[in-house]
Every structure is written in structure tokens, then in C-alpha cells.
PDB file of C-alpha atoms in Angstrom:
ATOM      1  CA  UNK A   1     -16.007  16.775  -5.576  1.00 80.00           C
ATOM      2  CA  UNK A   2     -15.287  14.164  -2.825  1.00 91.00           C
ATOM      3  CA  UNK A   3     -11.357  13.415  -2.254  1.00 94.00           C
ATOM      4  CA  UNK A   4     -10.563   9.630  -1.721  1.00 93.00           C
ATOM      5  CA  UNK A   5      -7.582   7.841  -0.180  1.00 92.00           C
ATOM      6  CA  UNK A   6      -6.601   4.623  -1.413  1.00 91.00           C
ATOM      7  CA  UNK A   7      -4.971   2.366   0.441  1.00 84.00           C
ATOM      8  CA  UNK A   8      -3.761  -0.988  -0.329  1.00 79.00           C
ATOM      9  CA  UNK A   9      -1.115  -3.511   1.813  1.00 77.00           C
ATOM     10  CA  UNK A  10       0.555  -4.567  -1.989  1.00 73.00           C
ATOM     11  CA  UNK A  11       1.825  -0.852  -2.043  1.00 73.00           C
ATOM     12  CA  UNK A  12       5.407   0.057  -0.698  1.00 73.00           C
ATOM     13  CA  UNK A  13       4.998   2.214   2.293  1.00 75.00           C
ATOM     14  CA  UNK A  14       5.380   5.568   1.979  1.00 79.00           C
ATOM     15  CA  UNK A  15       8.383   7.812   3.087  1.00 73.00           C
ATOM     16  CA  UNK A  16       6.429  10.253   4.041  1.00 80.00           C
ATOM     17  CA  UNK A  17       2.940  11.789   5.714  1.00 88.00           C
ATOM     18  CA  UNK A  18       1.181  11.584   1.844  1.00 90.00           C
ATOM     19  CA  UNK A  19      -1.106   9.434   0.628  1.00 91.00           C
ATOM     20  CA  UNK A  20      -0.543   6.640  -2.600  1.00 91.00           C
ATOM     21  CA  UNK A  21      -3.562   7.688  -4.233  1.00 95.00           C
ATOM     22  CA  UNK A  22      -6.412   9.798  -3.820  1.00 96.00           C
ATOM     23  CA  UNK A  23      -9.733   9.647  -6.048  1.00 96.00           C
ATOM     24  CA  UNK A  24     -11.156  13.075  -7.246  1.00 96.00           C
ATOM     25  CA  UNK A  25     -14.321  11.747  -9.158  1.00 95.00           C
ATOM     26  CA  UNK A  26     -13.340   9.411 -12.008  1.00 95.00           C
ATOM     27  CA  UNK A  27      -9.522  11.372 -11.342  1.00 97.00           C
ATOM     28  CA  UNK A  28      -6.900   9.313 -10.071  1.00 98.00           C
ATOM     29  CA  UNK A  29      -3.716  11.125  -8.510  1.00 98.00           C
ATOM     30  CA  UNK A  30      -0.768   8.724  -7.847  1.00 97.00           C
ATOM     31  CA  UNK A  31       2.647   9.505  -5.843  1.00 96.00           C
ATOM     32  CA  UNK A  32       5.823   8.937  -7.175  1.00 95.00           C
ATOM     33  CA  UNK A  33       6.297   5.116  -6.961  1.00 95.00           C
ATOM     34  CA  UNK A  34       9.660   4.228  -5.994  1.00 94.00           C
ATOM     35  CA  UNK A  35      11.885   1.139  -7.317  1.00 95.00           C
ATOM     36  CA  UNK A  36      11.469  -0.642  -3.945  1.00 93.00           C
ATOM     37  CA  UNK A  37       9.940  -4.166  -3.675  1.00 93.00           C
ATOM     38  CA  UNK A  38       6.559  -3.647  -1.078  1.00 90.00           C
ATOM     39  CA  UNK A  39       7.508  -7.225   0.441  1.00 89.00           C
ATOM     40  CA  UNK A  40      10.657  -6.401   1.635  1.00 91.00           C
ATOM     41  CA  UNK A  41      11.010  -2.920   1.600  1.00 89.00           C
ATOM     42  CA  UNK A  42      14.981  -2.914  -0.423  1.00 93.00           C
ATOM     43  CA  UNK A  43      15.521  -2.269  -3.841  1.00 95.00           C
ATOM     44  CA  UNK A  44      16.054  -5.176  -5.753  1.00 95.00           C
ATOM     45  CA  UNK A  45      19.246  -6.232  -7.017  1.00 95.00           C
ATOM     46  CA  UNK A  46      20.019  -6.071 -10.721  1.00 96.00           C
ATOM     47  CA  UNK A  47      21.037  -2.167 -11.241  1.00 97.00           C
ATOM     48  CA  UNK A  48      18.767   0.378 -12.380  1.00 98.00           C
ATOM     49  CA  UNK A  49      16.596  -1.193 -15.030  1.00 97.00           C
ATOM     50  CA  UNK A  50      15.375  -3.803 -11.996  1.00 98.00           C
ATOM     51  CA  UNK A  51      14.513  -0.851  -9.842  1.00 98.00           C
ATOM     52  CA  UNK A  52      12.911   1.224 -12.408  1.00 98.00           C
ATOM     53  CA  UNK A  53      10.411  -2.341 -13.427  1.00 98.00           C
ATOM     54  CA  UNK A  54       9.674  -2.510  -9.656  1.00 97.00           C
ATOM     55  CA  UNK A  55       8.774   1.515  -9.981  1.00 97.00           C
ATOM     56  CA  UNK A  56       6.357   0.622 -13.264  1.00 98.00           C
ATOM     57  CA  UNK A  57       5.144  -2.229 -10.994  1.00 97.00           C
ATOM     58  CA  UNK A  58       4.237  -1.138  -8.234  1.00 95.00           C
ATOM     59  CA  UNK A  59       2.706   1.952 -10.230  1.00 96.00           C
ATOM     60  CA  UNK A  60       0.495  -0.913 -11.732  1.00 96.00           C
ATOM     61  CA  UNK A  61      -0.302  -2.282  -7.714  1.00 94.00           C
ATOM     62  CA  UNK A  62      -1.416   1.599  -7.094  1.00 94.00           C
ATOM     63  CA  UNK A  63      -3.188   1.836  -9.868  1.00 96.00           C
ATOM     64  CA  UNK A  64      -4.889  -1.987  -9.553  1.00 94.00           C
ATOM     65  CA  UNK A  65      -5.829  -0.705  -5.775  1.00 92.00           C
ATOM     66  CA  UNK A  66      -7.632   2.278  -6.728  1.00 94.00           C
ATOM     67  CA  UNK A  67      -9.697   0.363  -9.770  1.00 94.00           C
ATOM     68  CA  UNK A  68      -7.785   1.599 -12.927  1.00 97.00           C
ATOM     69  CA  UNK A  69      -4.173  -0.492 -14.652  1.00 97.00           C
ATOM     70  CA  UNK A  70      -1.543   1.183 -16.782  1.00 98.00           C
ATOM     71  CA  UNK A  71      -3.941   1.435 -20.135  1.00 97.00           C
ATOM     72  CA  UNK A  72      -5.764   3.914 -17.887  1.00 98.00           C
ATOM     73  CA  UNK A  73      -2.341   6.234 -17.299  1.00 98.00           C
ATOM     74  CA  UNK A  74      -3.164   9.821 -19.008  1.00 98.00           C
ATOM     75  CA  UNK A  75       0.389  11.348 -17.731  1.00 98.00           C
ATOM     76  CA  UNK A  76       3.210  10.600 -15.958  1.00 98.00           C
ATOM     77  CA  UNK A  77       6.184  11.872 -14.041  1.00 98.00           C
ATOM     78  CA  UNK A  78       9.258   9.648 -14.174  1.00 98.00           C
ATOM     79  CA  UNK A  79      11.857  11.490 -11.900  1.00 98.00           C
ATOM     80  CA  UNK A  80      15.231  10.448 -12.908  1.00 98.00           C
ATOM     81  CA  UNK A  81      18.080  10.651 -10.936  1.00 98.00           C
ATOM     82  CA  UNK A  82      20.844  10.612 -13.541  1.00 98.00           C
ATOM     83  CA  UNK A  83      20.283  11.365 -17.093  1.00 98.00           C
ATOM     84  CA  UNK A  84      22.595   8.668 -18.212  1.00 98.00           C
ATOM     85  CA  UNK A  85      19.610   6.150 -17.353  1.00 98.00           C
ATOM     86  CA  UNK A  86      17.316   7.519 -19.312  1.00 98.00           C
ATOM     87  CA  UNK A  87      17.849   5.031 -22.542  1.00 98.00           C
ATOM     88  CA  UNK A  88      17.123   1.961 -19.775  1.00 98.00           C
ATOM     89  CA  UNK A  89      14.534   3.947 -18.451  1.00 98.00           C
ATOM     90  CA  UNK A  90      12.529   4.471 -21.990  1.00 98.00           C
ATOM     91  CA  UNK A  91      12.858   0.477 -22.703  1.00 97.00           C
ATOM     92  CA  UNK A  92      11.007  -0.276 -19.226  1.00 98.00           C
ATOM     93  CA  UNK A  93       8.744   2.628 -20.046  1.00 98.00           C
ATOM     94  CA  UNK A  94       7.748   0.730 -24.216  1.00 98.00           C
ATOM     95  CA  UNK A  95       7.601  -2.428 -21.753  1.00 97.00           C
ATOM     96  CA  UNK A  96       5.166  -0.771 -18.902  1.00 97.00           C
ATOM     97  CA  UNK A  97       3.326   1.355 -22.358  1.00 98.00           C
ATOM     98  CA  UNK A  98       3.392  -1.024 -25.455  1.00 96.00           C
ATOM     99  CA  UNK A  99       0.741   1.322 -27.092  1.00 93.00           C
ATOM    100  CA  UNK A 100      -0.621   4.852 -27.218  1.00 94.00           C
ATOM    101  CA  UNK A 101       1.913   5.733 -23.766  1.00 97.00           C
ATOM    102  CA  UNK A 102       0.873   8.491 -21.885  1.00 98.00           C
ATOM    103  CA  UNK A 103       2.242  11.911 -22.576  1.00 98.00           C
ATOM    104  CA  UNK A 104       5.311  11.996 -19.905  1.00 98.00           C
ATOM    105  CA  UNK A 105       7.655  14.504 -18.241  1.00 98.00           C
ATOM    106  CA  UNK A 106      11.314  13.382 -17.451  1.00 98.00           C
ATOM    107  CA  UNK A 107      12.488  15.864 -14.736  1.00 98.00           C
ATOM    108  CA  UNK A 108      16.409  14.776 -13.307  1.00 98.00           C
ATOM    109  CA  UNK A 109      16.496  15.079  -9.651  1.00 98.00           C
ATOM    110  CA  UNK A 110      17.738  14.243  -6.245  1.00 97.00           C
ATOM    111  CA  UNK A 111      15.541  11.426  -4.579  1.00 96.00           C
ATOM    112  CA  UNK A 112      15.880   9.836  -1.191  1.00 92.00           C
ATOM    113  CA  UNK A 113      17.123   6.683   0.285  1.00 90.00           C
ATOM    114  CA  UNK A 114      19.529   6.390  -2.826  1.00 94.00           C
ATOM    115  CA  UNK A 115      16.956   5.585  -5.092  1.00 96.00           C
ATOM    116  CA  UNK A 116      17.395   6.610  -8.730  1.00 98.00           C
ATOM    117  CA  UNK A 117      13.773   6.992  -9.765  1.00 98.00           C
ATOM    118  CA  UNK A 118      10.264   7.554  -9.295  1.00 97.00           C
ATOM    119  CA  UNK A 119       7.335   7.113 -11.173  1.00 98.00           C
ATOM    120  CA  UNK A 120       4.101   9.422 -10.407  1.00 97.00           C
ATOM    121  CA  UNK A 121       1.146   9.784 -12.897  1.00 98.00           C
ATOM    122  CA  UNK A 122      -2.379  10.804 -13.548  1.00 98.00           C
ATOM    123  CA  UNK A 123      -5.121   8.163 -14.739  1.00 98.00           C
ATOM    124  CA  UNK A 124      -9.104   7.556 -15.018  1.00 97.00           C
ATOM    125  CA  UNK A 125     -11.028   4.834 -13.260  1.00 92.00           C
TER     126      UNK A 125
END
């Protein structure tokens, strides 16, 4: 099976020598999207539940890129900083997944650049 980058200008940049997406056959494999806005590269203001619809979006601009769109998703990863957001995050998630959501791990970590979370998931073509 052939391994694919994709790579798309509407994505933020990444933080880090990995790639956005990468096609395995009708597979798609996408990073953890941060809560940054692509155009100018800051988080926008408006506290977490801004941040964590610029995650789902630019999840969506990944996902767009490679051919698929968020009623594709299979999984996902939403990496958390602090548990206490995890109410807000759910209502962006029923926004981002108003039916059949994927199946989705919550893990509450430490993420870089102060960002409080990241959104990573597994979808079809």
C-alpha cells in the first residue's frame, strides 16, 4: 500500500518535521489539529471554545485537502489540556458531529505553544 502526503496552504503549519495527512489507500491519517487560525498563525481570541472551533476547523481544511469532510471521521483524538474544558469541548464536538460522531478518545495532556487542545482523527476518502 502506497503512503501519501497531503499538503494544502489552508492548513496551519506544522510545529514539527510530520506531515498533516498521509493517504494509506482509501485510509486517511490526520495530525493533531491545533486551535490556531492558518492565516495568521495566533490563536484566536475568545477563550477556549474559539480555539477548540478553529481545531474542528481546520480538522475540516485537512480533511477537505485530502478529499474526505467531517461525515467521513471514523475516530478521533481530542487532546485536552485541562479537564475542566471538557463540557465546552463536547458542545463544539455535537457542533463539528451533529450525527452518528465518531467513536473518540479524550486523553488530558501537556501541549505546546500554550495551546489547550488538539484534534487528530482517522477517516475514509
Amino acid at each position: 500500500m502506497d503512503l501519501e502526503a497531503v499538503v494544502n496552504d489552508a492548513m496551519p503549519r506544522t510545529v514539527g518535521p510530520y506531515s498533516q495527512v498521509v493517504r494509506a489507500g482509501d485510509l486517511l491519517f490526520v495530525a493533531g489539529q491545533p486551535g490556531i487560525d492558518p492565516r495568521s498563525g495566533e490563536v484566536p481570541d475568545g477563550g477556549f471554545e474559539a480555539e477548540a472551533r478553529m481545531a474542528f476547523a481546520n480538522l475540516a481544511r485537512a480533511l477537505e485537502a485530502a478529499g474526505s469532510g467531517l461525515e467521513r471521521v471514523a475516530k478521533t483524538t481530542v487532546f485536552l489540556v485541562s479537564a475542566e474544558d471538557f463540557a465546552a469541548m463536547n458542545r463544539v464536538y455535537a457542533e463539528s458531529f451533529p450525527s452518528s460522531p465518531p467513536v473518540r478518545s479524550t486523553p488530558i495532556v501537556g501541549l505546546p505553544r500554550g495551546l489547550r487542545i488538539s484534534v487528530e482523527a482517522i477517516a475514509v476518502r
